[in-house]
Short mmCIF file of C-alpha atoms in Angstrom, two decimals:
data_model
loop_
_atom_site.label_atom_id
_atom_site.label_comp_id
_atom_site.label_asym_id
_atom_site.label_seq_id
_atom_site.Cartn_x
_atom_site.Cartn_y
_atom_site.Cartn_z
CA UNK G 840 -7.35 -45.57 -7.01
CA UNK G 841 -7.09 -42.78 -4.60
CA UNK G 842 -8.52 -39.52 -5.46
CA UNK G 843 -6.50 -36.23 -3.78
CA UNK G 844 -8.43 -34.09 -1.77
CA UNK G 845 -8.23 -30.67 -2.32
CA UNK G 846 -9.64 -27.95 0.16
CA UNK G 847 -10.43 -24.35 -1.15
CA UNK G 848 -10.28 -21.97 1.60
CA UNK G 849 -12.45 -19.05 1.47
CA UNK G 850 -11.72 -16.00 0.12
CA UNK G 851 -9.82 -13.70 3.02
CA UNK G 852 -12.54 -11.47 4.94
CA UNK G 853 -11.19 -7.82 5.64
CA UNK G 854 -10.82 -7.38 8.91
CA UNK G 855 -13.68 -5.92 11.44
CA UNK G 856 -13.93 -2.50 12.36
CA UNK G 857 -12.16 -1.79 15.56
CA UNK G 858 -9.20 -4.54 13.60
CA UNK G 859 -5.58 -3.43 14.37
CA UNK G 860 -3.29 -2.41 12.02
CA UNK G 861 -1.24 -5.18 12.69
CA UNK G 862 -4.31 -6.98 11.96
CA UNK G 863 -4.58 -5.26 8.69
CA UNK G 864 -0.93 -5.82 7.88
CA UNK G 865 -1.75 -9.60 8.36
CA UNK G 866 -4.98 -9.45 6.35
CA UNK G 867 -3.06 -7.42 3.39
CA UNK G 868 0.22 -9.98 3.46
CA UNK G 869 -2.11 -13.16 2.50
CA UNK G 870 -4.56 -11.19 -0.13
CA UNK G 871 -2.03 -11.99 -2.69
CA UNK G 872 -0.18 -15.07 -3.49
CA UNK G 873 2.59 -13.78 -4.96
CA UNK G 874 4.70 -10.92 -2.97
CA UNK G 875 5.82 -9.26 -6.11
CA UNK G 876 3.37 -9.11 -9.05
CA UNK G 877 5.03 -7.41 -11.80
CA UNK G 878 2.44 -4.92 -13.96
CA UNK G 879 0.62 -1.99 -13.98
CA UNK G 880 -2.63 -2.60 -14.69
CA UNK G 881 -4.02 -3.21 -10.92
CA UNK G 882 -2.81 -0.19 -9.68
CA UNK G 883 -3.63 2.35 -12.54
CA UNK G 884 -7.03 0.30 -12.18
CA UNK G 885 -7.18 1.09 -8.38
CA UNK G 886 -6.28 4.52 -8.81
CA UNK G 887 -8.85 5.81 -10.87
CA UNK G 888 -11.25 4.10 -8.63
CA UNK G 889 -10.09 5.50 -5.69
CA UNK G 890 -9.61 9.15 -7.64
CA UNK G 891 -6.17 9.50 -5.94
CA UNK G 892 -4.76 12.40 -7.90
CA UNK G 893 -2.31 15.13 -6.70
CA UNK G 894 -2.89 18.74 -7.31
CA UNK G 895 1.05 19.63 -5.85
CA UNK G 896 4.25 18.68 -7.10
CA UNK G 897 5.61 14.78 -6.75
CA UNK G 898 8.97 13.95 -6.77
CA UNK G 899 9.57 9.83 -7.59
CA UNK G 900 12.04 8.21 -6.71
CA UNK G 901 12.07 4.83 -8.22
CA UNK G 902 14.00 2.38 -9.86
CA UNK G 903 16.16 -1.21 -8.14
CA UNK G 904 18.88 0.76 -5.84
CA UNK G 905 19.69 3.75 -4.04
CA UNK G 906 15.94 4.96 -3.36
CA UNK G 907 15.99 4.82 0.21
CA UNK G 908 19.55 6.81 0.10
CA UNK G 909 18.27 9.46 -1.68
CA UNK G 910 15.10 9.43 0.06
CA UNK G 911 16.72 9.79 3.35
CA UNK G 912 18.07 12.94 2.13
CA UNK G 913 14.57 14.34 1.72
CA UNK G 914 13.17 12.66 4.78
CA UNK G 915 11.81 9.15 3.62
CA UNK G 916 12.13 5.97 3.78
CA UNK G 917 10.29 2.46 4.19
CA UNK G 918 10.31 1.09 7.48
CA UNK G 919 12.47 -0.29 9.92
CA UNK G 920 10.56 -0.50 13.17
CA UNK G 921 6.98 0.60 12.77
CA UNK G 922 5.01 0.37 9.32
CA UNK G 923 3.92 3.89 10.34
CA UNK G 924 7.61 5.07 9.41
CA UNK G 925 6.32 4.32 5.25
CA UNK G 926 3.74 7.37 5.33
CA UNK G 927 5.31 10.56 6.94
CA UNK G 928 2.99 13.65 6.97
CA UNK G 929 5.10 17.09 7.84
CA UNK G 930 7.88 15.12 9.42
CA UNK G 931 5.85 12.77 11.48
CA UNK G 932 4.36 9.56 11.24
CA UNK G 933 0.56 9.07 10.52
CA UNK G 934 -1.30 7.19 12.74
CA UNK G 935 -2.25 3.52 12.90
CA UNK G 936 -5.82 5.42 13.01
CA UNK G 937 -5.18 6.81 9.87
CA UNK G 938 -3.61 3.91 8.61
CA UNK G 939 -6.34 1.71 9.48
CA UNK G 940 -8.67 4.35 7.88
CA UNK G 941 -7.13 4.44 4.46
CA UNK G 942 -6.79 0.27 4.19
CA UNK G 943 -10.42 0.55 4.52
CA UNK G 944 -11.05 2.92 1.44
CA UNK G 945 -8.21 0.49 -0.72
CA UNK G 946 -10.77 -2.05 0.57
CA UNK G 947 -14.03 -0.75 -0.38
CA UNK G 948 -12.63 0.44 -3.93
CA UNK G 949 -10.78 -3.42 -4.36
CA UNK G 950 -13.91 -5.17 -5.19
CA UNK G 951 -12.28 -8.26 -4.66
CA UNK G 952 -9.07 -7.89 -7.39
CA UNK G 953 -6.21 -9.27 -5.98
CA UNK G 954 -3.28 -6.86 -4.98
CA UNK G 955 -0.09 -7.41 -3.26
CA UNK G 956 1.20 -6.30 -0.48
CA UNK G 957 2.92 -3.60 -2.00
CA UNK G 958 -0.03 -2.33 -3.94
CA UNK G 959 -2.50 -2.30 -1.40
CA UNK G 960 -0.18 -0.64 0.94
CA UNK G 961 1.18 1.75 -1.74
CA UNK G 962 -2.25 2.81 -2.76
CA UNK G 963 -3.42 3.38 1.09
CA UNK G 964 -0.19 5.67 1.47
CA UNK G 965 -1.12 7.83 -1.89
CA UNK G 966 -4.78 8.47 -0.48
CA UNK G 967 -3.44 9.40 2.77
CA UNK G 968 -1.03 12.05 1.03
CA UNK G 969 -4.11 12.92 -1.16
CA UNK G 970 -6.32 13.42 1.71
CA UNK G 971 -3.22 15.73 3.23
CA UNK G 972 -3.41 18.03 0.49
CA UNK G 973 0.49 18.53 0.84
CA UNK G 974 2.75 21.28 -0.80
CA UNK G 975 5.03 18.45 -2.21
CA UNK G 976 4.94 14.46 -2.13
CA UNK G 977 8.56 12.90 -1.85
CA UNK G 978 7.07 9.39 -3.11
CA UNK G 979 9.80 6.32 -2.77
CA UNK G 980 8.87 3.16 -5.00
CA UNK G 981 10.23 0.35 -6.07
CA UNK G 982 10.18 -0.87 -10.00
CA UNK G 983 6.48 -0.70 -10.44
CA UNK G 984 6.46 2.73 -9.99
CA UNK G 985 8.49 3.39 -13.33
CA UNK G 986 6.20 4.42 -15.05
#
């Protein structure tokens, strides 16, 4: 009788300081093993850990279709080209510095729970706008933003 071998890999490593964000991006793509992990719970967890909270006006946009058409209108939208397009601060896009910056604070707050792509970016976007202190957040997301 033959008995399967199964490996376990170990559990991802963030990446170094000095890391990329294209490093980053690759890091925060294979954290999860699911693209789409439907529920709450994570990111209302994640929030309150990371005290993301908004003391301006935010205008969501969420829902299946037509987000990134109305966003447009009001200057937003999720990327094409550059991840950098997701988080624009006063027109422009943040930095991969900044970027990089903010992955690290999803990171340190994480505590090893699992989060997709779309959380752990989402969340790193909200802290940025936090950190900006902005008049107004136009914030596009998709269906786990609906509530």
């Amino acid at each position: 009788m033959t008995i399967p071998v199964v490996s376990v890999s170990a559990p991802h490593q963030a990446p170094a300081a000095g890391a990329s964000l294209d490093q980053w991006l690759d890091f925060i793509e294979k954290l999860h093993d699911k693209p789409i992990d439907m529920g709450l719970e994570r990111m209302q967890t994640m929030i309150a850990r990371m005290g993301i909270k908004f003391e301006c006006p935010v205008v969501t946009v969420a829902g299946t279709n037509g987000k990134g058409s109305t966003c447009a209108v009001m200057d937003t939208s999720p990327h094409l080209i550059r991840f950098n397009e997701r988080a624009l601060l006063n027109g422009r896009e943040v930095s991969d510095e900044a970027l990089i910056a903010a992955f690290g604070e999803v990171e340190s707050a994480r505590g090893g729970m699992t989060l997709s792509y779309f959380e752990y970016t989402g969340l790193a976007v909200l802290k940025l706008f936090q950190n900006a202190h902005p008049d107004v957040v136009i914030l596009e997301i998709g269906l786990g933003g609906r509530l």
